[in-house]
CSV table of C-alpha atoms in Angstrom, one decimal:
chain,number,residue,atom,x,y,z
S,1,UNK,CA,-68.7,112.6,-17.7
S,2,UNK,CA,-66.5,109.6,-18.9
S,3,UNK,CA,-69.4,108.0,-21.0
S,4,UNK,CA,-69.3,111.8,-22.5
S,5,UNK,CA,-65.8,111.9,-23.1
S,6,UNK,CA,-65.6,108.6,-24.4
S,7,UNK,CA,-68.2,109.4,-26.8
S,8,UNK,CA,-66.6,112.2,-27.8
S,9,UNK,CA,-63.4,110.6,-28.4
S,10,UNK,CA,-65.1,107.5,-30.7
S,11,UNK,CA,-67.2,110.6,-32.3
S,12,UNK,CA,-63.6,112.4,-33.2
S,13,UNK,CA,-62.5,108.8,-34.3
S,14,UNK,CA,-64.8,108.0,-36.5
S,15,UNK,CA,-65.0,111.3,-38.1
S,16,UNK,CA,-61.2,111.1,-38.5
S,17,UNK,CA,-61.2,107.4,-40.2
S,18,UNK,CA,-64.4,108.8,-42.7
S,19,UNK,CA,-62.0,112.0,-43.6
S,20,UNK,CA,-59.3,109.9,-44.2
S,21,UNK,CA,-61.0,107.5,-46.4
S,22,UNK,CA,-62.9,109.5,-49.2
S,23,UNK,CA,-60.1,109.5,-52.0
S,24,UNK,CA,-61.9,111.7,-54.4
S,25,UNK,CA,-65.7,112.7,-55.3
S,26,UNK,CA,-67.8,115.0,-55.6
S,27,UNK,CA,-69.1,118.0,-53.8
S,28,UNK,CA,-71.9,115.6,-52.5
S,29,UNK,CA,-69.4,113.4,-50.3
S,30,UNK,CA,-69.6,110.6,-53.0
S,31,UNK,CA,-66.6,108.5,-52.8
S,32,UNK,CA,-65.1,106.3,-55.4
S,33,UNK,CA,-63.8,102.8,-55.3
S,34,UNK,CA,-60.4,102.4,-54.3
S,35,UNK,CA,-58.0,99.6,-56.3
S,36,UNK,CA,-58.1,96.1,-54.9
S,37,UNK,CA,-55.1,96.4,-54.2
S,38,UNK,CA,-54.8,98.7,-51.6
S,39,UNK,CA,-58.2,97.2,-49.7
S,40,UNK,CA,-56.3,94.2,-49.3
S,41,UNK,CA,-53.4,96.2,-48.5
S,42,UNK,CA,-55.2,97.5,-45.5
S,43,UNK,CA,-56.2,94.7,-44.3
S,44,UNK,CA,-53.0,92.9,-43.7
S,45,UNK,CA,-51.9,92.4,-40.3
S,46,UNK,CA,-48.5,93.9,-39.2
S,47,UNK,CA,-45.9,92.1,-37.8
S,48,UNK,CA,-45.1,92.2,-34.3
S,49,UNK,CA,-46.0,93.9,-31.3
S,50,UNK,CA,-50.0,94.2,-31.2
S,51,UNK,CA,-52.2,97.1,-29.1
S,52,UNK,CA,-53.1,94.7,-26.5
S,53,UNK,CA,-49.6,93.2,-26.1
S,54,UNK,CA,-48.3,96.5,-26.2
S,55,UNK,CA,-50.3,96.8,-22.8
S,56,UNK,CA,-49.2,93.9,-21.0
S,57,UNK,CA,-45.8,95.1,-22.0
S,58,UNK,CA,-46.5,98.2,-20.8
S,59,UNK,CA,-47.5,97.5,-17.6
S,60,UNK,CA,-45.1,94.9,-16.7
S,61,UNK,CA,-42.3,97.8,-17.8
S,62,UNK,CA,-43.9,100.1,-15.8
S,63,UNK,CA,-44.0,97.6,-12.5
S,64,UNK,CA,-48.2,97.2,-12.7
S,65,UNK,CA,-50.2,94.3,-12.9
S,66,UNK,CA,-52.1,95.9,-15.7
S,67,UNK,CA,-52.8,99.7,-16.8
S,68,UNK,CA,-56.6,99.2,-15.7
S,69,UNK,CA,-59.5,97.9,-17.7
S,70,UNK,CA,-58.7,97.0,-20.8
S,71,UNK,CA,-61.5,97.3,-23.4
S,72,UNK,CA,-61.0,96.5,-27.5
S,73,UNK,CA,-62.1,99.8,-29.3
S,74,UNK,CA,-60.7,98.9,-32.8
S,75,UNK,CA,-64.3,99.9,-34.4
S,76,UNK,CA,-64.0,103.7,-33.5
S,77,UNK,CA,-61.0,103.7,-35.6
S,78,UNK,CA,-61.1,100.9,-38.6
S,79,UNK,CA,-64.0,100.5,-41.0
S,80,UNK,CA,-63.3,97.2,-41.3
S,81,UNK,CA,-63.9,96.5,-37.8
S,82,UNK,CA,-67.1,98.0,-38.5
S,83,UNK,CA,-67.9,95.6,-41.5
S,84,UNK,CA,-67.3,98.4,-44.3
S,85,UNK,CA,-64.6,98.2,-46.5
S,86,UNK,CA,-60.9,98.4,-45.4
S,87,UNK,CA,-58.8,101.4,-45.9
S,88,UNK,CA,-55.1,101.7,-45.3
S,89,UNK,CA,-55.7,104.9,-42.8
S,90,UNK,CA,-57.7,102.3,-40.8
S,91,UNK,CA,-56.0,101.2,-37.1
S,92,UNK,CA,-55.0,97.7,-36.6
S,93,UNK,CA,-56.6,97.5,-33.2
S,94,UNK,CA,-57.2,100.2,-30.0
S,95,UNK,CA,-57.0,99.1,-26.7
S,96,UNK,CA,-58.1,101.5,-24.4
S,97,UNK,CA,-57.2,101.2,-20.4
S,98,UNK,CA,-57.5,103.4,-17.5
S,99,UNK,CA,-54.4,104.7,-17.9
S,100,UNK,CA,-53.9,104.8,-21.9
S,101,UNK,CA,-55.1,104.1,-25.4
S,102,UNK,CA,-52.7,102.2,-27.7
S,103,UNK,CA,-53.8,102.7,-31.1
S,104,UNK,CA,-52.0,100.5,-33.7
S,105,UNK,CA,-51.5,100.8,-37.3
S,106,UNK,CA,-50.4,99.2,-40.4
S,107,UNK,CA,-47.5,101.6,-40.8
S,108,UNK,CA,-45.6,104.6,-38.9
S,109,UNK,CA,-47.1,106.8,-41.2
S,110,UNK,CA,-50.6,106.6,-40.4
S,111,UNK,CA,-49.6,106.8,-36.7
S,112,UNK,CA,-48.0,110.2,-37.3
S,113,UNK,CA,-50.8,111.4,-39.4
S,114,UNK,CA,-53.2,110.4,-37.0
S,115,UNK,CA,-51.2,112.0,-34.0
S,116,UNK,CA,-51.0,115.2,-36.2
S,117,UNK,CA,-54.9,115.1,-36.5
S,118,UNK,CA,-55.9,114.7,-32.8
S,119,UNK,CA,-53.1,116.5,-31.1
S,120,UNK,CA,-55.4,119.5,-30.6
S,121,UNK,CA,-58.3,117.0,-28.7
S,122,UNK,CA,-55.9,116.1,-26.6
S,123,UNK,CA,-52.2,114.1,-25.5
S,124,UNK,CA,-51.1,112.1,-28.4
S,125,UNK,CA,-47.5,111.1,-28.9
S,126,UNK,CA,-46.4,108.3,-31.7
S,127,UNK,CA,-44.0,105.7,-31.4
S,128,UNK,CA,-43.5,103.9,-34.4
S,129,UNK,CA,-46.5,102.6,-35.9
S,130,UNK,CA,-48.4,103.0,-32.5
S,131,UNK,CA,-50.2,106.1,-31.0
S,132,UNK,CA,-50.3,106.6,-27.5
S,133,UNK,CA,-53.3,108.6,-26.2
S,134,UNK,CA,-54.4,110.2,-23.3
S,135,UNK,CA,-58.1,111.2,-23.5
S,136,UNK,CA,-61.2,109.1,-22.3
S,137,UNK,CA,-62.0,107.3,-18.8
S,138,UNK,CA,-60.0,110.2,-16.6
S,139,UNK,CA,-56.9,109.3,-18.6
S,140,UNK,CA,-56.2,113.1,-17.9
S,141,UNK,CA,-55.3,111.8,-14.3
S,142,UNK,CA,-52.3,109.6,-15.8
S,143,UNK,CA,-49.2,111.8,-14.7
S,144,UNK,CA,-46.8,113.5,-17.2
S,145,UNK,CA,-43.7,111.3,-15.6
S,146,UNK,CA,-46.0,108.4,-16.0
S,147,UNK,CA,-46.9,109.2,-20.2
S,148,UNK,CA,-43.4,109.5,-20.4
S,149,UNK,CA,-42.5,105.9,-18.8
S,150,UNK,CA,-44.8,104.5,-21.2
S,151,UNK,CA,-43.7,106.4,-24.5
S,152,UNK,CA,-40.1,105.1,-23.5
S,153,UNK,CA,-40.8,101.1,-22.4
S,154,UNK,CA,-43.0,101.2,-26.1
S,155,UNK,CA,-40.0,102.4,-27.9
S,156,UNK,CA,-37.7,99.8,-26.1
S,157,UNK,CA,-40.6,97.2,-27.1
S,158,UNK,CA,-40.6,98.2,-30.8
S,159,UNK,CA,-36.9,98.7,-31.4
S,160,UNK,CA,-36.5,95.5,-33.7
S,161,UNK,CA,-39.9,96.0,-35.3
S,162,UNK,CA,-39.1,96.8,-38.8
């Protein structure tokens, strides 16, 4: 049922990032080439706090060693990740655990569109440029006081990021 769920949840993803990043075309799905500019826009790192940071913060906040295996999922929700061409809707990185995934974005903006989008699969709250999520590997288990804890100790970790 996880591997399902999962799956489901990289499917949703993916399909999300591919909306996102056709800018115009034709009835046919045919995309056209975005400005240099903004490729190179999208692939610029953000300063401070990163996904996987974010967890090790997040844990030590909330008085655990870790919040369960951690595993990198940035290519269900960046085309660059999976060796296409960058796009600014593309996350940063996505770090999934047992008890969470931290999605992280170039800009507060995506987060909030991206929040907005897969509200209805499931828990998602934004903080910042971050997206918290609650919906693969029996993340459904993580308690509502417990979602909360970890919404708060990322806005305390983010309050000086620009």
């Amino acid at each position: 049922m996880r591997i399902y769920h999962a799956a489901a949840i990289a499917t949703s993803a993916l399909a999300l990032t591919a909306c996102m990043t056709t800018t115009s075309g034709s009835a046919s799905g045919e995309t056209k080439a975005e400005p240099k500019a903004t490729a190179s826009k999208a692939a610029a790192k953000p300063a401070g706090l990163t996904a996987k940071q974010a967890a090790a913060k997040l844990a030590k906040a909330t008085g655990v060693t870790d919040l369960g295996t951690v595993t990198d999922n940035t290519a269900t929700c960046s085309n660059k990740a999976l060796g296409k061409k960058a796009h600014a809707n593309d996350c940063t990185q996505l770090i999934t655990t047992d008890t969470v995934s931290i999605y992280e974005f170039e800009k507060p903006a995506t987060a909030a569109h991206w929040v907005k989008e897969m509200k209805t699969r499931g828990d998602w709250r934004q903080v910042n440029r971050f997206a918290l999520a609650w919906t693969a590997r029996g993340q459904d288990m993580t308690s509502d006081e417990r979602r909360a804890e970890l919404v708060k100790a990322l806005e305390k970790a983010t309050a000086n990021e620009p």
